Amino acid sequence: MSSDLNWDTTPLYPSPSAPELTQAFEDATAQVAGFRERYRGKVAGLSAEALLEALQVYEKLQEELVVPQLYAHLLFAADSESDLHKRLSQKSQEFGNAMGRELLFFDLEIIQMEEEPFQQLLETPLLANYQHFLAVLRKFKKHTLSEREESLLTQKSLTGVQAFCRLFDEVSASLRYTLEMEGETREMTGEELLALLHHPDAALREHAFGTFLKKHEEHSILYSAVFNNVALDHSQEMELRNYSHPMEPTNLGNEIPNEVVESLMQVSEKNYPLAQEYFRLKAKLLGMPKLKNTDVYAPLSESDRKYSFEEARIMTVEAYRGFSEEFAQLADSFFTERRVDVLPRPGKSGGAFCMGMTPSLPPYLLLNFTGNLRDVATIAHEVGHGIHYQLAQRQTMLNYHPPLPLAETASVFGEMLLTRQLLERETDVEVKKSLLCAKIEDIIATTFRQNVLTRFEERMHLERANGLLTASELADLWWQENAKLYGDAVEMIEPYRYGWSYISHFIHARFYCYSYTCAELVVLSLFQRYLKERESFVPIYRDILADGGSKSPGDTLAPAGIVFSDPSFWQGGYDLLADLITELKALL
């Protein structure tokens, strides 16, 4: 394997056993102790000038603490079977947990300040850069416990929910599959099996996905235990913190009211018939009486095009160049600076991610590239995240990471740029059909499917409050929510009852999935505006990304005229999907 296809983490640390890494852990520990000694018990009495200094020191500390932890995460994601990586990953988790407990006091003392002096500080021009950070902290005031209680919860999570998350990751990465294909029996990773959902052979698609899911069913005791533990841990924390609904902490952190999220989900469900219309259309295109859920991503022609990684890289960079030369250069920097890990292999994390680092360090991409068109779109997606992180580097650390509702904006926009470029350059009607299908399927996956995932997660948490959920009961919930989307247009294969078991978002981040739905509909709105305004839109969009997490999602998007609280805004995105389906019909 070419070294160019593996990322180079040496700009962070020379190796996992390097003395520089050991020193980083030690230095950060000493600095945290010094910060605690200097400020604990004194935050409420600080002047604006003194609080500014404290925030700047705190911010620098956060940056220094996170780098060795992110480095450990990158190594573990690339190879979770290495004992050295396992030990470093566990050490970094324990380190992050301990440092977080030592620094808890700072956020808590800000949260617990009296209202009047807090408001005076908030309105001080000197603290303008931190107004949003401070205001968001205060939103959690009635849900925050004492320092001792918060510290105990954080400490016990290492052997509680975090341990179950780690178990989920290690077991999932360790699974091996055998599949008979083209007359030979092959050992494959999960990512390679899932990639076969895009294979021209319907029987192979079903066999591959069934093999993948049955392996998870064989481990259903473990997976159901992990899911139950995560849900029980969340419900106990909700009770301790006085939340009324499982999604409330996520919504509060996202700065989106509960009713707006519910409106988003209801509008999505109202539009499920659009997806069903497309699935019936796809069945006709494939010459099938009815799709199975293993046929949804099937290619339209036998000669499903394969792309080399170099081709995919050029396509991605050129798609961004069509929007902005700056965006193209930022995209290309991942490849020229070797910040991408490309190919699937045993022990490597599944899926794909972009790891945002800090305002002073560039992000990294993990891919599992198998050469199909969807993998090319994944590169455009993850590079979009990376561009978002790089533009947000004008922010300081506490304002760096975009809020969840905007976290998928740049990635989905990047996919739209790629699709638009391919459609404009393509003259073959059959290829255009394939491209339109891929885009429609992508929108369905990013809106409707993520809505299904969110509803399943919501029901899992609500029903776990009544007692343990067996693997079969979890499978029933999963089946019921997916049936609402597929209706009578798609037949689900029986092993799909265990489709819930491999979705890592359910384990790592409560109710992350609706951020995809939100982002897709935001992007459809932004992209419509871009098509009308072209060059004049570029600086508006650039500023949205460069804002990072310095403003609420609503304030960040206000210059683009987006209003979350209006249900017609969400419907507008689905209207564009309807237009794409109409465009596809016109090509038939």
Tab-separated table of N, CA and C in Angstrom, residues 303-430:
chain	number	residue	atom	x	y	z
A	303	SER	N	-22.439	-1.834	-15.946
A	303	SER	CA	-21.062	-1.341	-15.916
A	303	SER	C	-20.925	-0.186	-14.923
A	304	ASP	N	-21.151	-0.513	-13.664
A	304	ASP	CA	-21.031	0.526	-12.635
A	304	ASP	C	-19.577	1.008	-12.611
A	305	ARG	N	-19.375	2.277	-12.884
A	305	ARG	CA	-18.028	2.837	-13.033
A	305	ARG	C	-17.253	2.782	-11.728
A	306	LYS	N	-16.001	2.374	-11.815
A	306	LYS	CA	-15.092	2.401	-10.664
A	306	LYS	C	-14.087	3.533	-10.865
A	307	TYR	N	-13.727	4.175	-9.777
A	307	TYR	CA	-12.812	5.317	-9.836
A	307	TYR	C	-11.558	4.996	-9.030
A	308	SER	N	-10.407	5.395	-9.563
A	308	SER	CA	-9.192	5.315	-8.764
A	308	SER	C	-9.233	6.439	-7.731
A	309	PHE	N	-8.423	6.318	-6.710
A	309	PHE	CA	-8.422	7.373	-5.696
A	309	PHE	C	-7.918	8.684	-6.284
A	310	GLU	N	-6.958	8.598	-7.185
A	310	GLU	CA	-6.440	9.826	-7.801
A	310	GLU	C	-7.527	10.534	-8.616
A	311	GLU	N	-8.338	9.746	-9.340
A	311	GLU	CA	-9.465	10.337	-10.075
A	311	GLU	C	-10.439	11.019	-9.104
A	312	ALA	N	-10.730	10.331	-8.021
A	312	ALA	CA	-11.673	10.867	-7.038
A	312	ALA	C	-11.147	12.154	-6.420
A	313	ARG	N	-9.870	12.165	-6.148
A	313	ARG	CA	-9.241	13.370	-5.581
A	313	ARG	C	-9.377	14.551	-6.548
A	314	ILE	N	-9.056	14.317	-7.822
A	314	ILE	CA	-9.126	15.403	-8.819
A	314	ILE	C	-10.558	15.892	-8.972
A	315	MET	N	-11.515	14.962	-9.030
A	315	MET	CA	-12.928	15.341	-9.155
A	315	MET	C	-13.364	16.224	-7.989
A	316	THR	N	-12.936	15.846	-6.785
A	316	THR	CA	-13.313	16.599	-5.590
A	316	THR	C	-12.735	18.012	-5.621
A	317	VAL	N	-11.443	18.098	-5.891
A	317	VAL	CA	-10.785	19.413	-5.896
A	317	VAL	C	-11.384	20.308	-6.980
A	318	GLU	N	-11.633	19.721	-8.145
A	318	GLU	CA	-12.210	20.513	-9.248
A	318	GLU	C	-13.624	20.983	-8.922
A	319	ALA	N	-14.396	20.164	-8.220
A	319	ALA	CA	-15.752	20.572	-7.830
A	319	ALA	C	-15.690	21.806	-6.938
A	320	TYR	N	-14.745	21.808	-5.993
A	320	TYR	CA	-14.593	22.978	-5.117
A	320	TYR	C	-14.012	24.171	-5.880
A	321	ARG	N	-13.177	23.890	-6.890
A	321	ARG	CA	-12.612	24.991	-7.676
A	321	ARG	C	-13.715	25.721	-8.449
A	322	GLY	N	-14.734	24.996	-8.866
A	322	GLY	CA	-15.849	25.633	-9.548
A	322	GLY	C	-16.576	26.627	-8.675
A	323	PHE	N	-16.438	26.477	-7.367
A	323	PHE	CA	-17.074	27.400	-6.419
A	323	PHE	C	-16.119	28.520	-6.031
A	324	SER	N	-14.873	28.157	-5.707
A	324	SER	CA	-13.911	29.140	-5.216
A	324	SER	C	-12.512	28.552	-5.279
A	325	GLU	N	-11.554	29.325	-5.767
A	325	GLU	CA	-10.165	28.873	-5.811
A	325	GLU	C	-9.637	28.616	-4.401
A	326	GLU	N	-10.030	29.457	-3.453
A	326	GLU	CA	-9.595	29.254	-2.058
A	326	GLU	C	-10.080	27.901	-1.541
A	327	PHE	N	-11.346	27.551	-1.830
A	327	PHE	CA	-11.894	26.273	-1.369
A	327	PHE	C	-11.143	25.113	-2.012
A	328	ALA	N	-10.778	25.256	-3.294
A	328	ALA	CA	-10.029	24.201	-3.985
A	328	ALA	C	-8.670	23.976	-3.330
A	329	GLN	N	-7.992	25.063	-2.971
A	329	GLN	CA	-6.670	24.941	-2.346
A	329	GLN	C	-6.776	24.298	-0.964
A	330	LEU	N	-7.809	24.684	-0.219
A	330	LEU	CA	-8.016	24.072	1.099
A	330	LEU	C	-8.309	22.579	0.950
A	331	ALA	N	-9.109	22.226	-0.071
A	331	ALA	CA	-9.419	20.815	-0.322
A	331	ALA	C	-8.155	20.040	-0.664
A	332	ASP	N	-7.341	20.594	-1.552
A	332	ASP	CA	-6.145	19.887	-2.029
A	332	ASP	C	-5.101	19.719	-0.929
A	333	SER	N	-5.131	20.606	0.059
A	333	SER	CA	-4.115	20.537	1.123
A	333	SER	C	-4.178	19.221	1.897
A	334	PHE	N	-5.364	18.605	1.988
A	334	PHE	CA	-5.463	17.310	2.676
A	334	PHE	C	-4.581	16.267	2.009
A	335	PHE	N	-4.549	16.304	0.683
A	335	PHE	CA	-3.820	15.291	-0.078
A	335	PHE	C	-2.331	15.621	-0.155
A	336	THR	N	-2.015	16.891	-0.395
A	336	THR	CA	-0.604	17.271	-0.527
A	336	THR	C	0.118	17.178	0.815
A	337	GLU	N	-0.611	17.372	1.895
A	337	GLU	CA	0.005	17.314	3.223
A	337	GLU	C	-0.204	15.964	3.913
A	338	ARG	N	-0.769	15.012	3.181
A	338	ARG	CA	-0.988	13.641	3.690
A	338	ARG	C	-1.760	13.643	5.013
A	339	ARG	N	-2.920	14.258	4.960
A	339	ARG	CA	-3.797	14.245	6.131
A	339	ARG	C	-5.047	13.411	5.857
A	340	VAL	N	-4.885	12.376	5.022
A	340	VAL	CA	-5.993	11.478	4.672
A	340	VAL	C	-5.532	10.028	4.811
A	341	ASP	N	-6.363	9.195	5.472
A	341	ASP	CA	-6.136	7.750	5.495
A	341	ASP	C	-7.230	7.126	4.633
A	342	VAL	N	-6.841	6.424	3.564
A	342	VAL	CA	-7.760	6.195	2.441
A	342	VAL	C	-8.478	4.852	2.449
A	343	LEU	N	-7.749	3.739	2.561
A	343	LEU	CA	-8.314	2.429	2.218
A	343	LEU	C	-8.824	1.657	3.434
A	344	PRO	N	-9.848	0.793	3.228
A	344	PRO	CA	-10.303	-0.062	4.335
A	344	PRO	C	-9.263	-1.142	4.635
A	345	ARG	N	-9.224	-1.575	5.887
A	345	ARG	CA	-8.337	-2.677	6.275
A	345	ARG	C	-8.794	-3.196	7.639
A	346	PRO	N	-8.414	-4.412	7.999
A	346	PRO	CA	-8.798	-4.951	9.309
A	346	PRO	C	-8.321	-4.044	10.455
A	347	GLY	N	-9.190	-3.847	11.415
A	347	GLY	CA	-8.838	-3.055	12.587
A	347	GLY	C	-9.079	-1.563	12.449
A	348	LYS	N	-9.348	-1.116	11.210
A	348	LYS	CA	-9.595	0.305	10.988
A	348	LYS	C	-11.064	0.620	11.239
A	349	SER	N	-11.344	1.799	11.790
A	349	SER	CA	-12.727	2.210	12.016
A	349	SER	C	-13.496	2.222	10.711
A	350	GLY	N	-14.773	1.856	10.778
A	350	GLY	CA	-15.620	1.901	9.600
A	350	GLY	C	-16.071	3.319	9.295
A	351	GLY	N	-16.717	3.485	8.138
A	351	GLY	CA	-17.267	4.789	7.785
A	351	GLY	C	-16.192	5.786	7.404
A	352	ALA	N	-16.490	7.037	7.661
A	352	ALA	CA	-15.557	8.118	7.333
A	352	ALA	C	-15.776	9.249	8.330
A	353	PHE	N	-14.720	9.993	8.599
A	353	PHE	CA	-14.874	11.173	9.458
A	353	PHE	C	-13.806	12.204	9.134
A	354	CYS	N	-14.090	13.434	9.521
A	354	CYS	CA	-13.092	14.496	9.504
A	354	CYS	C	-12.841	14.895	10.949
A	355	MET	N	-11.597	14.849	11.373
A	355	MET	CA	-11.239	15.209	12.744
A	355	MET	C	-10.754	16.652	12.774
A	356	GLY	N	-11.625	17.547	13.237
A	356	GLY	CA	-11.201	18.919	13.459
A	356	GLY	C	-10.268	18.959	14.653
A	357	MET	N	-9.169	19.662	14.549
A	357	MET	CA	-8.160	19.654	15.607
A	357	MET	C	-8.308	20.912	16.481
A	358	THR	N	-7.563	21.955	16.136
A	358	THR	CA	-7.581	23.211	16.904
A	358	THR	C	-7.429	24.367	15.913
A	359	PRO	N	-7.602	25.616	16.355
A	359	PRO	CA	-7.399	26.748	15.442
A	359	PRO	C	-5.988	26.848	14.875
A	360	SER	N	-5.037	26.140	15.458
A	360	SER	CA	-3.656	26.225	14.956
A	360	SER	C	-3.175	24.944	14.278
A	361	LEU	N	-4.027	23.912	14.248
A	361	LEU	CA	-3.638	22.646	13.614
A	361	LEU	C	-4.671	22.240	12.572
A	362	PRO	N	-4.234	21.790	11.389
A	362	PRO	CA	-5.190	21.424	10.334
A	362	PRO	C	-5.883	20.094	10.634
A	363	PRO	N	-7.095	19.901	10.080
A	363	PRO	CA	-7.860	18.671	10.321
A	363	PRO	C	-7.342	17.477	9.534
A	364	TYR	N	-7.813	16.282	9.927
A	364	TYR	CA	-7.464	15.018	9.274
A	364	TYR	C	-8.738	14.321	8.803
A	365	LEU	N	-8.600	13.497	7.729
A	365	LEU	CA	-9.731	12.739	7.184
A	365	LEU	C	-9.463	11.246	7.265
A	366	LEU	N	-10.459	10.482	7.719
A	366	LEU	CA	-10.423	9.024	7.613
A	366	LEU	C	-11.480	8.611	6.593
A	367	LEU	N	-11.076	7.802	5.600
A	367	LEU	CA	-11.982	7.283	4.582
A	367	LEU	C	-11.890	5.755	4.576
A	368	ASN	N	-12.854	5.117	3.892
A	368	ASN	CA	-12.761	3.695	3.558
A	368	ASN	C	-13.131	3.578	2.084
A	369	PHE	N	-12.197	4.004	1.230
A	369	PHE	CA	-12.458	4.185	-0.200
A	369	PHE	C	-12.435	2.851	-0.937
A	370	THR	N	-13.552	2.537	-1.630
A	370	THR	CA	-13.609	1.294	-2.404
A	370	THR	C	-13.806	1.548	-3.894
A	371	GLY	N	-13.926	2.826	-4.298
A	371	GLY	CA	-13.889	3.145	-5.721
A	371	GLY	C	-15.211	3.423	-6.396
A	372	ASN	N	-16.356	3.357	-5.679
A	372	ASN	CA	-17.613	3.659	-6.355
A	372	ASN	C	-17.925	5.161	-6.266
A	373	LEU	N	-18.960	5.574	-6.989
A	373	LEU	CA	-19.303	6.998	-7.050
A	373	LEU	C	-19.655	7.548	-5.670
A	374	ARG	N	-20.313	6.721	-4.860
A	374	ARG	CA	-20.687	7.197	-3.524
A	374	ARG	C	-19.445	7.463	-2.672
A	375	ASP	N	-18.386	6.702	-2.903
A	375	ASP	CA	-17.130	6.951	-2.187
A	375	ASP	C	-16.519	8.288	-2.611
A	376	VAL	N	-16.692	8.635	-3.892
A	376	VAL	CA	-16.218	9.941	-4.358
A	376	VAL	C	-17.006	11.048	-3.644
A	377	ALA	N	-18.325	10.839	-3.554
A	377	ALA	CA	-19.167	11.815	-2.847
A	377	ALA	C	-18.769	11.918	-1.378
A	378	THR	N	-18.366	10.789	-0.781
A	378	THR	CA	-17.925	10.805	0.631
A	378	THR	C	-16.677	11.665	0.785
A	379	ILE	N	-15.762	11.596	-0.181
A	379	ILE	CA	-14.567	12.443	-0.111
A	379	ILE	C	-14.974	13.914	-0.150
A	380	ALA	N	-15.874	14.259	-1.085
A	380	ALA	CA	-16.349	15.648	-1.167
A	380	ALA	C	-17.008	16.065	0.143
A	381	HIS	N	-17.741	15.129	0.753
A	381	HIS	CA	-18.416	15.389	2.024
A	381	HIS	C	-17.413	15.678	3.134
A	382	GLU	N	-16.460	14.769	3.320
A	382	GLU	CA	-15.502	14.920	4.427
A	382	GLU	C	-14.566	16.111	4.194
A	383	VAL	N	-14.191	16.356	2.946
A	383	VAL	CA	-13.376	17.533	2.641
A	383	VAL	C	-14.149	18.810	2.985
A	384	GLY	N	-15.483	18.786	2.773
A	384	GLY	CA	-16.309	19.934	3.168
A	384	GLY	C	-16.188	20.219	4.648
A	385	HIS	N	-16.249	19.168	5.455
A	385	HIS	CA	-16.004	19.339	6.899
A	385	HIS	C	-14.643	20.003	7.128
A	386	GLY	N	-13.647	19.499	6.405
A	386	GLY	CA	-12.288	20.015	6.590
A	386	GLY	C	-12.158	21.481	6.220
A	387	ILE	N	-12.817	21.885	5.143
A	387	ILE	CA	-12.807	23.301	4.755
A	387	ILE	C	-13.479	24.144	5.833
A	388	HIS	N	-14.584	23.615	6.375
A	388	HIS	CA	-15.288	24.310	7.462
A	388	HIS	C	-14.327	24.550	8.637
A	389	TYR	N	-13.631	23.493	9.037
A	389	TYR	CA	-12.688	23.613	10.162
A	389	TYR	C	-11.558	24.594	9.848
A	390	GLN	N	-11.065	24.572	8.613
A	390	GLN	CA	-9.943	25.448	8.270
A	390	GLN	C	-10.371	26.916	8.222
A	391	LEU	N	-11.562	27.179	7.686
A	391	LEU	CA	-12.047	28.561	7.667
A	391	LEU	C	-12.360	29.058	9.081
A	392	ALA	N	-12.822	28.144	9.941
A	392	ALA	CA	-13.148	28.530	11.320
A	392	ALA	C	-11.899	28.779	12.157
A	393	GLN	N	-10.716	28.562	11.579
A	393	GLN	CA	-9.482	28.785	12.334
A	393	GLN	C	-9.226	30.264	12.620
A	394	ARG	N	-10.069	31.141	12.085
A	394	ARG	CA	-9.966	32.553	12.484
A	394	ARG	C	-10.551	32.751	13.894
A	395	GLN	N	-11.278	31.742	14.383
A	395	GLN	CA	-11.859	31.803	15.730
A	395	GLN	C	-10.838	31.311	16.760
A	396	THR	N	-11.107	31.650	18.017
A	396	THR	CA	-10.306	31.083	19.102
A	396	THR	C	-10.930	29.755	19.535
A	397	MET	N	-10.244	29.005	20.385
A	397	MET	CA	-10.605	27.613	20.662
A	397	MET	C	-12.040	27.448	21.165
A	398	LEU	N	-12.514	28.339	22.011
A	398	LEU	CA	-13.853	28.174	22.574
A	398	LEU	C	-14.947	28.454	21.541
A	399	ASN	N	-14.578	29.074	20.434
A	399	ASN	CA	-15.547	29.373	19.370
A	399	ASN	C	-15.266	28.583	18.088
A	400	TYR	N	-14.394	27.605	18.178
A	400	TYR	CA	-13.881	26.945	16.974
A	400	TYR	C	-14.881	25.968	16.351
A	401	HIS	N	-15.409	25.043	17.146
A	401	HIS	CA	-16.246	23.976	16.602
A	401	HIS	C	-17.651	24.477	16.285
A	402	PRO	N	-18.144	24.230	15.053
A	402	PRO	CA	-19.505	24.661	14.717
A	402	PRO	C	-20.533	23.883	15.536
A	403	PRO	N	-21.676	24.476	15.832
A	403	PRO	CA	-22.723	23.746	16.568
A	403	PRO	C	-23.279	22.630	15.696
A	404	LEU	N	-23.812	21.588	16.330
A	404	LEU	CA	-24.270	20.409	15.590
A	404	LEU	C	-25.208	20.716	14.419
A	405	PRO	N	-26.187	21.616	14.564
A	405	PRO	CA	-27.085	21.848	13.429
A	405	PRO	C	-26.377	22.390	12.187
A	406	LEU	N	-25.183	22.960	12.380
A	406	LEU	CA	-24.427	23.476	11.232
A	406	LEU	C	-23.215	22.610	10.904
A	407	ALA	N	-22.978	21.575	11.718
A	407	ALA	CA	-21.758	20.781	11.558
A	407	ALA	C	-21.718	20.043	10.225
A	408	GLU	N	-22.877	19.735	9.658
A	408	GLU	CA	-22.914	19.000	8.392
A	408	GLU	C	-23.142	19.919	7.183
A	409	THR	N	-23.205	21.222	7.406
A	409	THR	CA	-23.550	22.146	6.322
A	409	THR	C	-22.517	22.127	5.197
A	410	ALA	N	-21.256	22.337	5.536
A	410	ALA	CA	-20.211	22.420	4.507
A	410	ALA	C	-20.012	21.091	3.803
A	411	SER	N	-20.192	19.997	4.526
A	411	SER	CA	-19.992	18.671	3.936
A	411	SER	C	-21.066	18.372	2.890
A	412	VAL	N	-22.315	18.660	3.240
A	412	VAL	CA	-23.413	18.385	2.305
A	412	VAL	C	-23.353	19.346	1.111
A	413	PHE	N	-22.967	20.598	1.366
A	413	PHE	CA	-22.801	21.570	0.286
A	413	PHE	C	-21.737	21.084	-0.703
A	414	GLY	N	-20.666	20.496	-0.177
A	414	GLY	CA	-19.606	19.962	-1.032
A	414	GLY	C	-20.104	18.854	-1.948
A	415	GLU	N	-20.958	17.992	-1.418
A	415	GLU	CA	-21.543	16.944	-2.252
A	415	GLU	C	-22.397	17.538	-3.364
A	416	MET	N	-23.138	18.609	-3.032
A	416	MET	CA	-23.969	19.270	-4.047
A	416	MET	C	-23.095	19.858	-5.153
A	417	LEU	N	-21.951	20.444	-4.773
A	417	LEU	CA	-21.028	20.994	-5.773
A	417	LEU	C	-20.522	19.898	-6.710
A	418	LEU	N	-20.188	18.754	-6.136
A	418	LEU	CA	-19.696	17.630	-6.943
A	418	LEU	C	-20.777	17.156	-7.912
A	419	THR	N	-21.993	16.959	-7.412
A	419	THR	CA	-23.083	16.484	-8.271
A	419	THR	C	-23.366	17.470	-9.391
A	420	ARG	N	-23.420	18.747	-9.049
A	420	ARG	CA	-23.704	19.784	-10.036
A	420	ARG	C	-22.650	19.766	-11.152
A	421	GLN	N	-21.380	19.644	-10.747
A	421	GLN	CA	-20.296	19.620	-11.742
A	421	GLN	C	-20.429	18.415	-12.664
A	422	LEU	N	-20.710	17.256	-12.075
A	422	LEU	CA	-20.821	16.040	-12.876
A	422	LEU	C	-22.001	16.122	-13.839
A	423	LEU	N	-23.132	16.656	-13.374
A	423	LEU	CA	-24.316	16.780	-14.230
A	423	LEU	C	-24.070	17.745	-15.390
A	424	GLU	N	-23.360	18.842	-15.094
A	424	GLU	CA	-23.111	19.852	-16.128
A	424	GLU	C	-22.158	19.340	-17.205
A	425	ARG	N	-21.226	18.484	-16.807
A	425	ARG	CA	-20.213	18.013	-17.765
A	425	ARG	C	-20.648	16.774	-18.530
A	426	GLU	N	-21.678	16.104	-18.038
A	426	GLU	CA	-22.080	14.836	-18.625
A	426	GLU	C	-23.042	15.042	-19.797
A	427	THR	N	-22.809	14.318	-20.898
A	427	THR	CA	-23.686	14.413	-22.072
A	427	THR	C	-24.518	13.145	-22.262
A	428	ASP	N	-24.070	12.041	-21.686
A	428	ASP	CA	-24.775	10.763	-21.823
A	428	ASP	C	-26.016	10.759	-20.927
A	429	VAL	N	-27.200	10.562	-21.510
A	429	VAL	CA	-28.457	10.594	-20.748
A	429	VAL	C	-28.486	9.500	-19.684
A	430	GLU	N	-27.957	8.325	-20.010
A	430	GLU	CA	-27.961	7.226	-19.035
A	430	GLU	C	-27.112	7.574	-17.809
